[in-house]
Amino acid sequence: PAAPVHADTTRDLLMAAGGLAGQPCDRGPSTTFGVIVQGALWTRSLALFRGLGLRVGAIQALLHLLHAAAAAVIYVSTRRRFGPAKAPAAAALFTAGTAFLIDANILWNPAIAPLPLAVFHAALIALAWDRDGDARPARSIMLAAVASIALALAVDCHVAFIIVAPALVAAV
């Protein structure tokens, strides 16, 4: 059976279908706040997935795989910085926390946020703690750029993820 779909996702699927039919897909759905509009990443992703012939259940399975990839990013970055003993716990906490946060069993726009959030946090870890002690400016600039792009993608998934922006500012 198809995955449960959030009520907003029905609208998003219709917007994606419009994009596949040639209508512009330059903005996402409005938020609960009404005046704030989500980015178009979710709608464009749905259009891509539907254009590839994926049904709702297959899209949900793909999003679960992306969530697993996010856990792998957390595992690798934590292992690299804090050692192998802490990596499994960090990956498990990230996975459980983001699964709860995005309501992982329901298909809706925050579901694509864990991977950019994981990249964001991995870049912050690398930016905040220089492993070999030689704070190279070019490396720091590159890590800040990666963290910024990942944060922008997460916020484009859902505006609520702006709450992690202070961590970027603090790390930079």
mmCIF file with all atom_site columns, C-alpha atoms in Angstrom, residues 70 73-74 77 94 113-128 143-155 161-172:
data_model
loop_
_atom_site.group_PDB
_atom_site.id
_atom_site.type_symbol
_atom_site.label_atom_id
_atom_site.label_alt_id
_atom_site.label_comp_id
_atom_site.label_asym_id
_atom_site.label_entity_id
_atom_site.label_seq_id
_atom_site.pdbx_PDB_ins_code
_atom_site.Cartn_x
_atom_site.Cartn_y
_atom_site.Cartn_z
_atom_site.occupancy
_atom_site.B_iso_or_equiv
_atom_site.pdbx_formal_charge
_atom_site.auth_seq_id
_atom_site.auth_comp_id
_atom_site.auth_asym_id
_atom_site.auth_atom_id
_atom_site.pdbx_PDB_model_num
ATOM 1  C CA . ALA A 1 70  ? 21.897 11.206 6.122  1.00 0.00 ? 70  ALA A CA 1
ATOM 2  C CA . VAL A 1 73  ? 26.903 11.216 6.850  1.00 0.00 ? 73  VAL A CA 1
ATOM 3  C CA . ILE A 1 74  ? 26.429 11.764 10.591 1.00 0.00 ? 74  ILE A CA 1
ATOM 4  C CA . SER A 1 77  ? 31.573 12.870 10.384 1.00 0.00 ? 77  SER A CA 1
ATOM 5  C CA . PHE A 1 94  ? 20.147 11.829 14.532 1.00 0.00 ? 94  PHE A CA 1
ATOM 6  C CA . ALA A 1 113 ? 15.439 17.695 4.903  1.00 0.00 ? 113 ALA A CA 1
ATOM 7  C CA . PRO A 1 114 ? 17.521 15.086 6.819  1.00 0.00 ? 114 PRO A CA 1
ATOM 8  C CA . LEU A 1 115 ? 20.252 14.812 4.173  1.00 0.00 ? 115 LEU A CA 1
ATOM 9  C CA . PRO A 1 116 ? 20.908 18.562 3.895  1.00 0.00 ? 116 PRO A CA 1
ATOM 10 C CA . LEU A 1 117 ? 20.676 18.803 7.692  1.00 0.00 ? 117 LEU A CA 1
ATOM 11 C CA . ALA A 1 118 ? 23.253 16.023 8.052  1.00 0.00 ? 118 ALA A CA 1
ATOM 12 C CA . VAL A 1 119 ? 25.600 17.716 5.581  1.00 0.00 ? 119 VAL A CA 1
ATOM 13 C CA . PHE A 1 120 ? 25.058 20.993 7.436  1.00 0.00 ? 120 PHE A CA 1
ATOM 14 C CA . HIS A 1 121 ? 25.990 19.426 10.768 1.00 0.00 ? 121 HIS A CA 1
ATOM 15 C CA . ALA A 1 122 ? 28.959 17.542 9.295  1.00 0.00 ? 122 ALA A CA 1
ATOM 16 C CA . ALA A 1 123 ? 30.299 20.783 7.837  1.00 0.00 ? 123 ALA A CA 1
ATOM 17 C CA . LEU A 1 124 ? 29.767 22.523 11.186 1.00 0.00 ? 124 LEU A CA 1
ATOM 18 C CA . ILE A 1 125 ? 31.687 19.795 12.990 1.00 0.00 ? 125 ILE A CA 1
ATOM 19 C CA . ALA A 1 126 ? 34.557 20.098 10.543 1.00 0.00 ? 126 ALA A CA 1
ATOM 20 C CA . LEU A 1 127 ? 34.426 23.897 10.653 1.00 0.00 ? 127 LEU A CA 1
ATOM 21 C CA . ALA A 1 128 ? 34.273 24.197 14.420 1.00 0.00 ? 128 ALA A CA 1
ATOM 22 C CA . LEU A 1 143 ? 33.248 24.396 4.831  1.00 0.00 ? 143 LEU A CA 1
ATOM 23 C CA . ALA A 1 144 ? 31.242 27.529 5.640  1.00 0.00 ? 144 ALA A CA 1
ATOM 24 C CA . ALA A 1 145 ? 29.974 27.584 2.042  1.00 0.00 ? 145 ALA A CA 1
ATOM 25 C CA . VAL A 1 146 ? 28.984 23.900 2.181  1.00 0.00 ? 146 VAL A CA 1
ATOM 26 C CA . ALA A 1 147 ? 27.213 24.462 5.508  1.00 0.00 ? 147 ALA A CA 1
ATOM 27 C CA . SER A 1 148 ? 25.427 27.533 4.100  1.00 0.00 ? 148 SER A CA 1
ATOM 28 C CA . ILE A 1 149 ? 24.252 25.702 0.973  1.00 0.00 ? 149 ILE A CA 1
ATOM 29 C CA . ALA A 1 150 ? 23.089 22.712 3.025  1.00 0.00 ? 150 ALA A CA 1
ATOM 30 C CA . LEU A 1 151 ? 21.219 25.022 5.399  1.00 0.00 ? 151 LEU A CA 1
ATOM 31 C CA . ALA A 1 152 ? 19.605 26.807 2.446  1.00 0.00 ? 152 ALA A CA 1
ATOM 32 C CA . LEU A 1 153 ? 18.432 23.448 1.076  1.00 0.00 ? 153 LEU A CA 1
ATOM 33 C CA . ALA A 1 154 ? 17.043 22.420 4.471  1.00 0.00 ? 154 ALA A CA 1
ATOM 34 C CA . VAL A 1 155 ? 15.179 25.724 4.828  1.00 0.00 ? 155 VAL A CA 1
ATOM 35 C CA . PHE A 1 161 ? 14.662 24.584 9.788  1.00 0.00 ? 161 PHE A CA 1
ATOM 36 C CA . ILE A 1 162 ? 15.818 28.207 9.938  1.00 0.00 ? 162 ILE A CA 1
ATOM 37 C CA . ILE A 1 163 ? 16.044 27.514 13.662 1.00 0.00 ? 163 ILE A CA 1
ATOM 38 C CA . VAL A 1 164 ? 19.469 25.886 13.135 1.00 0.00 ? 164 VAL A CA 1
ATOM 39 C CA . ALA A 1 165 ? 20.931 29.025 11.474 1.00 0.00 ? 165 ALA A CA 1
ATOM 40 C CA . PRO A 1 166 ? 22.430 30.353 14.736 1.00 0.00 ? 166 PRO A CA 1
ATOM 41 C CA . ALA A 1 167 ? 24.636 27.250 14.895 1.00 0.00 ? 167 ALA A CA 1
ATOM 42 C CA . LEU A 1 168 ? 26.128 28.207 11.527 1.00 0.00 ? 168 LEU A CA 1
ATOM 43 C CA . VAL A 1 169 ? 26.713 31.770 12.642 1.00 0.00 ? 169 VAL A CA 1
ATOM 44 C CA . ALA A 1 170 ? 28.375 30.555 15.841 1.00 0.00 ? 170 ALA A CA 1
ATOM 45 C CA . ALA A 1 171 ? 30.624 28.106 13.983 1.00 0.00 ? 171 ALA A CA 1
ATOM 46 C CA . VAL A 1 172 ? 31.671 30.660 11.384 1.00 0.00 ? 172 VAL A CA 1
#
